[in-house]
Amino acid sequence: MKKLVIGTRGSALALWQARYIQDRLLQECGVESRLEIIKTKGDKILDVPLAKIGGKGLFTKELEEQLLTRQIDLAVHSLKDVPIDLPESLVLACITEREDVRDCFVSYTYPTLDSLPKNAKVGTTSLRRSMQLKARRADIACLSLRGNIQTRLSKLESGEFDAIILAYAGLKRLNITHIPYIVPLSTTEMIPAMGQAALGIECRASDSALHAILENLACKKTALCTQAERAFIKVLEGGCQVPIGVHCTLIGEIETGKVQISAIIGLPDGSNILQESLSASTQEADICAKELAHKLIAKGARQILAKAQQFFG
């Protein structure tokens, strides 16, 4: 196969992810590639909360345009950023094994979330995280924190925030360990985002030879769980910039085991929250996810999500 062109965003974490795929392609498939850095809308607009600029594809649209014009051969995404509905001629050809799926509490001063002083300033980009933080500590001031991991950590170090919440996978991938308090939050304390900690590789639907190569990098267990999470989100017509958490766990083996899917929906201020879990056989993972979504809809999920949009006008 020709030397592939991998499209990626330019942050340290995005480059780590792209190089990880690049290395695996070479070592496991004997395929050479080079990286093409592409700036997305989400990278360019850093002074506005993500939920306010909203829409789908904040971190993927420009990479998809490069795929469609054949400027790149594949795009490496954080799976949680990939919209449910892709352009017709593109496919999510590979989902890699998940890193640690948890969010984590990060602080230079305070050892735990519960040790924060009253009215502490906590930085996060996520309505999902804000919702779950405020449900636990109504006094906390959840403030918008944009930028790459290094930018966010710099703002924490300078004292703009008492603590911040980040995906633990990003810190692990970049080997960030120097901060005094990095405390993972269990998935029962804070339900993660759809697809969190997995990578999604997108390419053209017509590139069947590339699909066959990418299958070597895929993780069936992660794909099973994340596809169920995406099925849940599809029913709710939500994206990564809405206050929804969903996490699918595989119990046992993929052929004979079962899945447990937990979800949370609420207002960003934590004032109205719905939370449910369901389990099913692995063969019925998507059906279970859709059933869970409909169960929450029956309890008012759509009304809550509509009201959540009003928080940003």
PDB file of C-alpha atoms in Angstrom:
ATOM      1  CA  MET A   1       0.000   0.000   0.000  1.00  0.00           C
ATOM      2  CA  LYS A   2       1.102   3.592  -0.674  1.00  0.00           C
ATOM      3  CA  LYS A   3       2.311   5.787   2.169  1.00  0.00           C
ATOM      4  CA  LEU A   4      -0.840   6.861   4.019  1.00  0.00           C
ATOM      5  CA  VAL A   5      -1.644  10.399   5.135  1.00  0.00           C
ATOM      6  CA  ILE A   6      -3.111  10.578   8.649  1.00  0.00           C
ATOM      7  CA  GLY A   7      -5.132  13.677   9.517  1.00  0.00           C
ATOM      8  CA  THR A   8      -4.947  14.924  13.084  1.00  0.00           C
ATOM      9  CA  ARG A   9      -5.494  17.973  15.223  1.00  0.00           C
ATOM     10  CA  GLY A  10      -2.349  19.665  16.463  1.00  0.00           C
ATOM     11  CA  SER A  11      -2.542  19.415  20.254  1.00  0.00           C
ATOM     12  CA  ALA A  12      -0.031  17.304  22.148  1.00  0.00           C
ATOM     13  CA  LEU A  13      -2.730  14.747  22.959  1.00  0.00           C
ATOM     14  CA  ALA A  14      -4.056  14.589  19.387  1.00  0.00           C
ATOM     15  CA  LEU A  15      -0.514  14.122  18.088  1.00  0.00           C
ATOM     16  CA  TRP A  16       0.126  11.370  20.645  1.00  0.00           C
ATOM     17  CA  GLN A  17      -3.028   9.615  19.425  1.00  0.00           C
ATOM     18  CA  ALA A  18      -2.099   9.977  15.758  1.00  0.00           C
ATOM     19  CA  ARG A  19       1.468   8.778  16.359  1.00  0.00           C
ATOM     20  CA  TYR A  20       0.123   5.817  18.312  1.00  0.00           C
ATOM     21  CA  ILE A  21      -1.906   4.796  15.244  1.00  0.00           C
ATOM     22  CA  GLN A  22       1.037   5.584  12.964  1.00  0.00           C
ATOM     23  CA  ASP A  23       3.337   3.328  15.009  1.00  0.00           C
ATOM     24  CA  ARG A  24       0.820   0.485  15.096  1.00  0.00           C
ATOM     25  CA  LEU A  25       0.253   0.700  11.351  1.00  0.00           C
ATOM     26  CA  LEU A  26       3.978   0.336  10.776  1.00  0.00           C
ATOM     27  CA  GLN A  27       4.721  -2.300  13.414  1.00  0.00           C
ATOM     28  CA  GLU A  28       1.632  -4.488  13.022  1.00  0.00           C
ATOM     29  CA  CYS A  29       0.729  -3.956   9.361  1.00  0.00           C
ATOM     30  CA  GLY A  30       3.975  -2.842   7.727  1.00  0.00           C
ATOM     31  CA  VAL A  31       2.269   0.305   6.401  1.00  0.00           C
ATOM     32  CA  GLU A  32       4.100   3.635   6.372  1.00  0.00           C
ATOM     33  CA  SER A  33       2.354   6.959   6.926  1.00  0.00           C
ATOM     34  CA  ARG A  34       2.861  10.623   7.624  1.00  0.00           C
ATOM     35  CA  LEU A  35       0.847  13.092   9.707  1.00  0.00           C
ATOM     36  CA  GLU A  36      -1.073  16.086   8.374  1.00  0.00           C
ATOM     37  CA  ILE A  37      -2.063  18.600  11.074  1.00  0.00           C
ATOM     38  CA  ILE A  38      -5.471  20.209  10.558  1.00  0.00           C
ATOM     39  CA  LYS A  39      -7.030  22.926  12.722  1.00  0.00           C
ATOM     40  CA  THR A  40     -10.718  22.496  13.567  1.00  0.00           C
ATOM     41  CA  LYS A  41     -13.387  24.990  14.622  1.00  0.00           C
ATOM     42  CA  GLY A  42     -13.131  23.694  18.179  1.00  0.00           C
ATOM     43  CA  ASP A  43      -9.400  24.488  18.169  1.00  0.00           C
ATOM     44  CA  LYS A  44      -9.834  27.993  16.760  1.00  0.00           C
ATOM     45  CA  ILE A  45     -12.570  29.347  19.036  1.00  0.00           C
ATOM     46  CA  LEU A  46     -11.180  29.192  22.575  1.00  0.00           C
ATOM     47  CA  ASP A  47     -12.913  32.118  24.306  1.00  0.00           C
ATOM     48  CA  VAL A  48     -16.451  30.686  24.226  1.00  0.00           C
ATOM     49  CA  PRO A  49     -17.848  27.640  26.081  1.00  0.00           C
ATOM     50  CA  LEU A  50     -18.143  24.638  23.768  1.00  0.00           C
ATOM     51  CA  ALA A  51     -21.852  24.299  24.449  1.00  0.00           C
ATOM     52  CA  LYS A  52     -22.413  27.855  23.224  1.00  0.00           C
ATOM     53  CA  ILE A  53     -20.734  27.371  19.839  1.00  0.00           C
ATOM     54  CA  GLY A  54     -22.411  23.946  19.849  1.00  0.00           C
ATOM     55  CA  GLY A  55     -23.308  22.012  16.772  1.00  0.00           C
ATOM     56  CA  LYS A  56     -21.884  18.747  15.538  1.00  0.00           C
ATOM     57  CA  GLY A  57     -18.370  18.132  14.389  1.00  0.00           C
ATOM     58  CA  LEU A  58     -16.577  20.882  16.307  1.00  0.00           C
ATOM     59  CA  PHE A  59     -13.422  18.767  16.312  1.00  0.00           C
ATOM     60  CA  THR A  60     -14.015  16.611  13.240  1.00  0.00           C
ATOM     61  CA  LYS A  61     -15.589  18.579  10.371  1.00  0.00           C
ATOM     62  CA  GLU A  62     -12.378  19.956   8.883  1.00  0.00           C
ATOM     63  CA  LEU A  63     -10.722  16.542   8.990  1.00  0.00           C
ATOM     64  CA  GLU A  64     -13.748  15.049   7.253  1.00  0.00           C
ATOM     65  CA  GLU A  65     -13.515  17.687   4.529  1.00  0.00           C
ATOM     66  CA  GLN A  66      -9.900  16.657   3.944  1.00  0.00           C
ATOM     67  CA  LEU A  67     -11.011  13.016   3.693  1.00  0.00           C
ATOM     68  CA  LEU A  68     -13.712  13.866   1.191  1.00  0.00           C
ATOM     69  CA  THR A  69     -11.265  15.802  -1.007  1.00  0.00           C
ATOM     70  CA  ARG A  70      -8.707  12.983  -0.689  1.00  0.00           C
ATOM     71  CA  GLN A  71      -6.101  15.218   0.949  1.00  0.00           C
ATOM     72  CA  ILE A  72      -5.780  12.649   3.749  1.00  0.00           C
ATOM     73  CA  ASP A  73      -6.490   8.899   3.887  1.00  0.00           C
ATOM     74  CA  LEU A  74      -7.659   8.535   7.466  1.00  0.00           C
ATOM     75  CA  ALA A  75      -8.451  10.757  10.434  1.00  0.00           C
ATOM     76  CA  VAL A  76      -7.702   9.880  14.052  1.00  0.00           C
ATOM     77  CA  HIS A  77     -10.280  11.225  16.507  1.00  0.00           C
ATOM     78  CA  SER A  78     -11.047  11.019  20.186  1.00  0.00           C
ATOM     79  CA  LEU A  79     -14.157   8.890  19.777  1.00  0.00           C
ATOM     80  CA  LYS A  80     -16.170  11.072  22.157  1.00  0.00           C
ATOM     81  CA  ASP A  81     -15.803  13.951  19.657  1.00  0.00           C
ATOM     82  CA  VAL A  82     -17.141  11.983  16.684  1.00  0.00           C
ATOM     83  CA  PRO A  83     -20.766  12.853  15.793  1.00  0.00           C
ATOM     84  CA  ILE A  84     -23.225   9.987  15.581  1.00  0.00           C
ATOM     85  CA  ASP A  85     -24.113  10.701  11.952  1.00  0.00           C
ATOM     86  CA  LEU A  86     -21.171  10.771   9.551  1.00  0.00           C
ATOM     87  CA  PRO A  87     -21.107  12.112   5.983  1.00  0.00           C
ATOM     88  CA  GLU A  88     -22.548   9.495   3.633  1.00  0.00           C
ATOM     89  CA  SER A  89     -19.270   8.479   1.995  1.00  0.00           C
ATOM     90  CA  LEU A  90     -17.269   8.235   5.253  1.00  0.00           C
ATOM     91  CA  VAL A  91     -17.191   5.461   7.851  1.00  0.00           C
ATOM     92  CA  LEU A  92     -15.831   4.841  11.318  1.00  0.00           C
ATOM     93  CA  ALA A  93     -13.618   1.967  10.225  1.00  0.00           C
ATOM     94  CA  CYS A  94     -11.866   1.188  13.503  1.00  0.00           C
ATOM     95  CA  ILE A  95     -12.310   1.733  17.234  1.00  0.00           C
ATOM     96  CA  THR A  96      -9.215   1.047  19.315  1.00  0.00           C
ATOM     97  CA  GLU A  97      -8.943  -0.399  22.801  1.00  0.00           C
ATOM     98  CA  ARG A  98     -10.022   2.003  25.510  1.00  0.00           C
ATOM     99  CA  GLU A  99      -7.616   3.619  27.936  1.00  0.00           C
ATOM    100  CA  ASP A 100      -8.881   4.295  31.467  1.00  0.00           C
ATOM    101  CA  VAL A 101     -12.411   5.610  30.928  1.00  0.00           C
ATOM    102  CA  ARG A 102     -12.659   7.646  34.134  1.00  0.00           C
ATOM    103  CA  ASP A 103     -12.637  11.398  34.631  1.00  0.00           C
ATOM    104  CA  CYS A 104     -10.247  12.699  37.247  1.00  0.00           C
ATOM    105  CA  PHE A 105     -10.013  15.485  39.799  1.00  0.00           C
ATOM    106  CA  VAL A 106      -6.823  17.543  39.443  1.00  0.00           C
ATOM    107  CA  SER A 107      -5.540  20.097  41.954  1.00  0.00           C
ATOM    108  CA  TYR A 108      -2.316  21.568  43.276  1.00  0.00           C
ATOM    109  CA  THR A 109      -3.843  22.291  46.692  1.00  0.00           C
ATOM    110  CA  TYR A 110      -6.801  20.080  47.518  1.00  0.00           C
ATOM    111  CA  PRO A 111      -6.567  16.267  47.723  1.00  0.00           C
ATOM    112  CA  THR A 112     -10.213  15.450  46.889  1.00  0.00           C
ATOM    113  CA  LEU A 113     -13.392  16.938  45.519  1.00  0.00           C
ATOM    114  CA  ASP A 114     -14.950  16.840  48.977  1.00  0.00           C
ATOM    115  CA  SER A 115     -12.019  18.748  50.486  1.00  0.00           C
ATOM    116  CA  LEU A 116     -12.603  21.804  48.278  1.00  0.00           C
ATOM    117  CA  PRO A 117     -13.641  24.930  50.216  1.00  0.00           C
ATOM    118  CA  LYS A 118     -17.118  26.357  49.838  1.00  0.00           C
ATOM    119  CA  ASN A 119     -17.646  28.177  46.520  1.00  0.00           C
ATOM    120  CA  ALA A 120     -14.444  26.714  45.101  1.00  0.00           C
ATOM    121  CA  LYS A 121     -13.737  27.396  41.414  1.00  0.00           C
ATOM    122  CA  VAL A 122     -13.636  24.234  39.332  1.00  0.00           C
ATOM    123  CA  GLY A 123     -12.750  24.356  35.638  1.00  0.00           C
ATOM    124  CA  THR A 124     -14.327  22.068  33.048  1.00  0.00           C
ATOM    125  CA  THR A 125     -15.318  22.220  29.389  1.00  0.00           C
ATOM    126  CA  SER A 126     -18.168  19.807  29.902  1.00  0.00           C
ATOM    127  CA  LEU A 127     -21.846  20.299  30.784  1.00  0.00           C
ATOM    128  CA  ARG A 128     -21.889  16.599  31.681  1.00  0.00           C
ATOM    129  CA  ARG A 129     -19.183  17.115  34.286  1.00  0.00           C
ATOM    130  CA  SER A 130     -20.727  20.351  35.579  1.00  0.00           C
ATOM    131  CA  MET A 131     -24.062  18.598  36.064  1.00  0.00           C
ATOM    132  CA  GLN A 132     -22.536  15.778  38.103  1.00  0.00           C
ATOM    133  CA  LEU A 133     -20.262  18.093  40.098  1.00  0.00           C
ATOM    134  CA  LYS A 134     -23.134  20.417  41.028  1.00  0.00           C
ATOM    135  CA  ALA A 135     -25.317  17.467  42.019  1.00  0.00           C
ATOM    136  CA  ARG A 136     -22.606  16.455  44.474  1.00  0.00           C
ATOM    137  CA  ARG A 137     -21.539  19.935  45.613  1.00  0.00           C
ATOM    138  CA  ALA A 138     -24.133  22.619  44.836  1.00  0.00           C
ATOM    139  CA  ASP A 139     -21.847  25.343  46.186  1.00  0.00           C
ATOM    140  CA  ILE A 140     -19.073  24.761  43.658  1.00  0.00           C
ATOM    141  CA  ALA A 141     -18.633  27.346  40.907  1.00  0.00           C
ATOM    142  CA  CYS A 142     -18.173  25.420  37.651  1.00  0.00           C
ATOM    143  CA  LEU A 143     -16.306  27.690  35.230  1.00  0.00           C
ATOM    144  CA  SER A 144     -15.585  27.195  31.536  1.00  0.00           C
ATOM    145  CA  LEU A 145     -12.065  25.976  30.824  1.00  0.00           C
ATOM    146  CA  ARG A 146     -11.025  25.718  27.175  1.00  0.00           C
ATOM    147  CA  GLY A 147      -7.762  24.809  25.472  1.00  0.00           C
ATOM    148  CA  ASN A 148      -5.494  21.788  25.289  1.00  0.00           C
ATOM    149  CA  ILE A 149      -4.398  19.872  28.377  1.00  0.00           C
ATOM    150  CA  GLN A 150      -1.227  21.942  28.842  1.00  0.00           C
ATOM    151  CA  THR A 151      -3.225  25.198  28.668  1.00  0.00           C
ATOM    152  CA  ARG A 152      -5.730  23.950  31.211  1.00  0.00           C
ATOM    153  CA  LEU A 153      -3.019  22.760  33.591  1.00  0.00           C
ATOM    154  CA  SER A 154      -1.237  26.102  33.243  1.00  0.00           C
ATOM    155  CA  LYS A 155      -4.410  27.933  34.274  1.00  0.00           C
ATOM    156  CA  LEU A 156      -4.769  25.606  37.249  1.00  0.00           C
ATOM    157  CA  GLU A 157      -1.163  26.202  38.301  1.00  0.00           C
ATOM    158  CA  SER A 158      -1.560  29.991  38.031  1.00  0.00           C
ATOM    159  CA  GLY A 159      -4.429  29.894  40.513  1.00  0.00           C
ATOM    160  CA  GLU A 160      -7.349  30.642  38.186  1.00  0.00           C
ATOM    161  CA  PHE A 161      -9.029  27.488  39.491  1.00  0.00           C
ATOM    162  CA  ASP A 162      -8.954  25.521  42.725  1.00  0.00           C
ATOM    163  CA  ALA A 163      -9.297  22.306  40.725  1.00  0.00           C
ATOM    164  CA  ILE A 164     -10.130  21.095  37.249  1.00  0.00           C
ATOM    165  CA  ILE A 165     -11.737  17.938  35.884  1.00  0.00           C
ATOM    166  CA  LEU A 166     -10.078  16.142  32.971  1.00  0.00           C
ATOM    167  CA  ALA A 167     -10.320  12.785  31.243  1.00  0.00           C
ATOM    168  CA  TYR A 168      -7.818  10.507  32.996  1.00  0.00           C
ATOM    169  CA  ALA A 169      -6.889   8.891  29.669  1.00  0.00           C
ATOM    170  CA  GLY A 170      -5.338  12.118  28.384  1.00  0.00           C
ATOM    171  CA  LEU A 171      -3.124  12.533  31.437  1.00  0.00           C
ATOM    172  CA  LYS A 172      -2.022   8.908  31.222  1.00  0.00           C
ATOM    173  CA  ARG A 173      -1.257   9.083  27.511  1.00  0.00           C
ATOM    174  CA  LEU A 174       0.864  12.204  28.004  1.00  0.00           C
ATOM    175  CA  ASN A 175       2.450  10.765  31.167  1.00  0.00           C
ATOM    176  CA  ILE A 176       1.465  13.787  33.279  1.00  0.00           C
ATOM    177  CA  THR A 177       2.204  12.875  36.884  1.00  0.00           C
ATOM    178  CA  HIS A 178       3.833  15.963  38.439  1.00  0.00           C
ATOM    179  CA  ILE A 179       0.679  17.530  39.887  1.00  0.00           C
ATOM    180  CA  PRO A 180       0.222  16.724  43.598  1.00  0.00           C
ATOM    181  CA  TYR A 181      -3.381  15.572  43.355  1.00  0.00           C
ATOM    182  CA  ILE A 182      -4.607  13.564  40.374  1.00  0.00           C
ATOM    183  CA  VAL A 183      -7.560  11.561  41.657  1.00  0.00           C
ATOM    184  CA  PRO A 184      -9.598   9.316  39.321  1.00  0.00           C
ATOM    185  CA  LEU A 185     -13.355   9.498  39.852  1.00  0.00           C
ATOM    186  CA  SER A 186     -15.168   6.177  39.624  1.00  0.00           C
ATOM    187  CA  THR A 187     -17.740   5.728  36.878  1.00  0.00           C
ATOM    188  CA  THR A 188     -20.412   5.710  39.568  1.00  0.00           C
ATOM    189  CA  GLU A 189     -19.191   9.068  40.923  1.00  0.00           C
ATOM    190  CA  MET A 190     -19.068  10.576  37.442  1.00  0.00           C
ATOM    191  CA  ILE A 191     -20.478   8.747  34.423  1.00  0.00           C
ATOM    192  CA  PRO A 192     -18.169   9.345  31.442  1.00  0.00           C
ATOM    193  CA  ALA A 193     -18.995  10.680  28.000  1.00  0.00           C
ATOM    194  CA  MET A 194     -19.989   8.465  25.084  1.00  0.00           C
ATOM    195  CA  GLY A 195     -16.849   6.867  23.653  1.00  0.00           C
ATOM    196  CA  GLN A 196     -14.534   8.385  26.236  1.00  0.00           C
ATOM    197  CA  ALA A 197     -10.918   7.087  26.205  1.00  0.00           C
ATOM    198  CA  ALA A 198     -11.259   5.262  22.867  1.00  0.00           C
ATOM    199  CA  LEU A 199      -9.929   6.383  19.501  1.00  0.00           C
ATOM    200  CA  GLY A 200     -12.006   6.306  16.334  1.00  0.00           C
ATOM    201  CA  ILE A 201     -10.401   6.066  12.909  1.00  0.00           C
ATOM    202  CA  GLU A 202     -12.476   7.535  10.107  1.00  0.00           C
ATOM    203  CA  CYS A 203     -11.873   6.941   6.401  1.00  0.00           C
ATOM    204  CA  ARG A 204     -13.673   6.810   3.078  1.00  0.00           C
ATOM    205  CA  ALA A 205     -16.285   4.071   2.711  1.00  0.00           C
ATOM    206  CA  SER A 206     -14.840   3.132  -0.666  1.00  0.00           C
ATOM    207  CA  ASP A 207     -11.322   2.373   0.649  1.00  0.00           C
ATOM    208  CA  SER A 208     -11.904  -1.333   1.288  1.00  0.00           C
ATOM    209  CA  ALA A 209      -8.194  -2.208   1.301  1.00  0.00           C
ATOM    210  CA  LEU A 210      -7.616   0.317   4.075  1.00  0.00           C
ATOM    211  CA  HIS A 211     -10.582  -1.050   6.037  1.00  0.00           C
ATOM    212  CA  ALA A 212      -8.961  -4.499   6.001  1.00  0.00           C
ATOM    213  CA  ILE A 213      -5.718  -3.039   7.378  1.00  0.00           C
ATOM    214  CA  LEU A 214      -7.459  -1.031  10.096  1.00  0.00           C
ATOM    215  CA  GLU A 215      -9.277  -4.141  11.326  1.00  0.00           C
ATOM    216  CA  ASN A 216      -5.909  -5.227  12.751  1.00  0.00           C
ATOM    217  CA  LEU A 217      -5.938  -2.238  15.107  1.00  0.00           C
ATOM    218  CA  ALA A 218      -9.527  -2.613  16.275  1.00  0.00           C
ATOM    219  CA  CYS A 219     -10.726  -3.828  19.671  1.00  0.00           C
ATOM    220  CA  LYS A 220     -13.972  -5.811  19.480  1.00  0.00           C
ATOM    221  CA  LYS A 221     -14.778  -5.359  23.173  1.00  0.00           C
ATOM    222  CA  THR A 222     -14.336  -1.581  23.033  1.00  0.00           C
ATOM    223  CA  ALA A 223     -16.308  -1.406  19.781  1.00  0.00           C
ATOM    224  CA  LEU A 224     -19.197  -3.350  21.326  1.00  0.00           C
ATOM    225  CA  CYS A 225     -19.409  -1.002  24.320  1.00  0.00           C
ATOM    226  CA  THR A 226     -18.856   2.278  22.522  1.00  0.00           C
ATOM    227  CA  GLN A 227     -21.278   1.425  19.732  1.00  0.00           C
ATOM    228  CA  ALA A 228     -23.939   0.782  22.382  1.00  0.00           C
ATOM    229  CA  GLU A 229     -23.146   4.178  23.907  1.00  0.00           C
ATOM    230  CA  ARG A 230     -23.478   5.783  20.481  1.00  0.00           C
ATOM    231  CA  ALA A 231     -26.804   3.978  19.930  1.00  0.00           C
ATOM    232  CA  PHE A 232     -28.053   5.483  23.198  1.00  0.00           C
ATOM    233  CA  ILE A 233     -27.007   8.989  22.150  1.00  0.00           C
ATOM    234  CA  LYS A 234     -28.562   8.575  18.691  1.00  0.00           C
ATOM    235  CA  VAL A 235     -31.997   7.934  20.184  1.00  0.00           C
ATOM    236  CA  LEU A 236     -31.692  11.061  22.325  1.00  0.00           C
ATOM    237  CA  GLU A 237     -30.311  13.077  19.390  1.00  0.00           C
ATOM    238  CA  GLY A 238     -27.568  14.327  21.663  1.00  0.00           C
ATOM    239  CA  GLY A 239     -23.911  15.070  21.054  1.00  0.00           C
ATOM    240  CA  CYS A 240     -20.789  15.599  23.084  1.00  0.00           C
ATOM    241  CA  GLN A 241     -21.815  19.156  24.073  1.00  0.00           C
ATOM    242  CA  VAL A 242     -24.944  18.228  26.019  1.00  0.00           C
ATOM    243  CA  PRO A 243     -25.315  17.129  29.667  1.00  0.00           C
ATOM    244  CA  ILE A 244     -25.441  13.384  29.025  1.00  0.00           C
ATOM    245  CA  GLY A 245     -23.207  10.705  30.455  1.00  0.00           C
ATOM    246  CA  VAL A 246     -23.382   7.096  29.276  1.00  0.00           C
ATOM    247  CA  HIS A 247     -21.090   4.182  29.997  1.00  0.00           C
ATOM    248  CA  CYS A 248     -21.323   0.591  28.823  1.00  0.00           C
ATOM    249  CA  THR A 249     -19.360  -2.083  30.673  1.00  0.00           C
ATOM    250  CA  LEU A 250     -18.686  -5.586  29.381  1.00  0.00           C
ATOM    251  CA  ILE A 251     -19.069  -8.280  32.018  1.00  0.00           C
ATOM    252  CA  GLY A 252     -17.463 -11.558  30.974  1.00  0.00           C
ATOM    253  CA  GLU A 253     -16.548 -12.465  27.425  1.00  0.00           C
ATOM    254  CA  ILE A 254     -17.875 -10.870  24.270  1.00  0.00           C
ATOM    255  CA  GLU A 255     -19.533 -14.091  23.053  1.00  0.00           C
ATOM    256  CA  THR A 256     -21.159 -15.222  26.299  1.00  0.00           C
ATOM    257  CA  GLY A 257     -21.147 -12.242  28.665  1.00  0.00           C
ATOM    258  CA  LYS A 258     -23.443  -9.329  29.229  1.00  0.00           C
ATOM    259  CA  VAL A 259     -23.307  -5.549  29.192  1.00  0.00           C
ATOM    260  CA  GLN A 260     -24.373  -3.056  31.799  1.00  0.00           C
ATOM    261  CA  ILE A 261     -25.226   0.410  30.546  1.00  0.00           C
ATOM    262  CA  SER A 262     -25.523   3.359  32.931  1.00  0.00           C
ATOM    263  CA  ALA A 263     -26.673   6.817  31.901  1.00  0.00           C
ATOM    264  CA  ILE A 264     -27.287  10.228  33.418  1.00  0.00           C
ATOM    265  CA  ILE A 265     -29.073  13.274  31.988  1.00  0.00           C
ATOM    266  CA  GLY A 266     -29.688  16.563  33.718  1.00  0.00           C
ATOM    267  CA  LEU A 267     -29.427  20.316  33.855  1.00  0.00           C
ATOM    268  CA  PRO A 268     -25.905  21.802  34.033  1.00  0.00           C
ATOM    269  CA  ASP A 269     -26.638  23.233  37.495  1.00  0.00           C
ATOM    270  CA  GLY A 270     -27.456  19.754  38.823  1.00  0.00           C
ATOM    271  CA  SER A 271     -30.987  20.767  39.751  1.00  0.00           C
ATOM    272  CA  ASN A 272     -32.851  18.129  37.749  1.00  0.00           C
ATOM    273  CA  ILE A 273     -31.220  14.779  37.059  1.00  0.00           C
ATOM    274  CA  LEU A 274     -32.361  11.439  35.666  1.00  0.00           C
ATOM    275  CA  GLN A 275     -30.174   8.365  36.147  1.00  0.00           C
ATOM    276  CA  GLU A 276     -30.832   4.774  35.089  1.00  0.00           C
ATOM    277  CA  SER A 277     -29.037   1.503  34.330  1.00  0.00           C
ATOM    278  CA  LEU A 278     -29.958  -1.589  32.337  1.00  0.00           C
ATOM    279  CA  SER A 279     -28.191  -4.831  31.510  1.00  0.00           C
ATOM    280  CA  ALA A 280     -28.529  -7.364  28.711  1.00  0.00           C
ATOM    281  CA  SER A 281     -26.615 -10.027  26.830  1.00  0.00           C
ATOM    282  CA  THR A 282     -23.814  -8.798  24.591  1.00  0.00           C
ATOM    283  CA  GLN A 283     -25.896  -9.775  21.553  1.00  0.00           C
ATOM    284  CA  GLU A 284     -28.534  -7.266  22.655  1.00  0.00           C
ATOM    285  CA  ALA A 285     -26.189  -4.400  23.614  1.00  0.00           C
ATOM    286  CA  ASP A 286     -27.598  -1.923  21.090  1.00  0.00           C
ATOM    287  CA  ILE A 287     -31.182  -2.914  21.880  1.00  0.00           C
ATOM    288  CA  CYS A 288     -30.457  -2.415  25.584  1.00  0.00           C
ATOM    289  CA  ALA A 289     -28.965   1.018  24.919  1.00  0.00           C
ATOM    290  CA  LYS A 290     -31.991   2.134  22.923  1.00  0.00           C
ATOM    291  CA  GLU A 291     -34.351   0.765  25.577  1.00  0.00           C
ATOM    292  CA  LEU A 292     -32.469   2.722  28.242  1.00  0.00           C
ATOM    293  CA  ALA A 293     -32.762   5.901  26.164  1.00  0.00           C
ATOM    294  CA  HIS A 294     -36.515   5.421  25.720  1.00  0.00           C
ATOM    295  CA  LYS A 295     -36.882   4.763  29.443  1.00  0.00           C
ATOM    296  CA  LEU A 296     -35.271   8.140  30.168  1.00  0.00           C
ATOM    297  CA  ILE A 297     -37.339   9.857  27.482  1.00  0.00           C
ATOM    298  CA  ALA A 298     -40.480   8.558  29.202  1.00  0.00           C
ATOM    299  CA  LYS A 299     -39.257  10.237  32.384  1.00  0.00           C
ATOM    300  CA  GLY A 300     -38.728  13.606  30.702  1.00  0.00           C
ATOM    301  CA  ALA A 301     -35.225  13.463  29.233  1.00  0.00           C
ATOM    302  CA  ARG A 302     -36.097  15.448  26.102  1.00  0.00           C
ATOM    303  CA  GLN A 303     -37.614  18.268  28.163  1.00  0.00           C
ATOM    304  CA  ILE A 304     -34.508  18.386  30.367  1.00  0.00           C
ATOM    305  CA  LEU A 305     -32.184  18.532  27.360  1.00  0.00           C
ATOM    306  CA  ALA A 306     -34.266  21.302  25.777  1.00  0.00           C
ATOM    307  CA  LYS A 307     -34.105  23.295  29.003  1.00  0.00           C
ATOM    308  CA  ALA A 308     -30.350  22.690  29.261  1.00  0.00           C
ATOM    309  CA  GLN A 309     -29.860  24.550  25.969  1.00  0.00           C
ATOM    310  CA  GLN A 310     -31.404  27.639  27.549  1.00  0.00           C
ATOM    311  CA  PHE A 311     -28.456  27.882  29.932  1.00  0.00           C
ATOM    312  CA  PHE A 312     -26.494  29.216  26.953  1.00  0.00           C
ATOM    313  CA  GLY A 313     -29.214  31.227  25.286  1.00  0.00           C
TER     314      GLY A 313
END
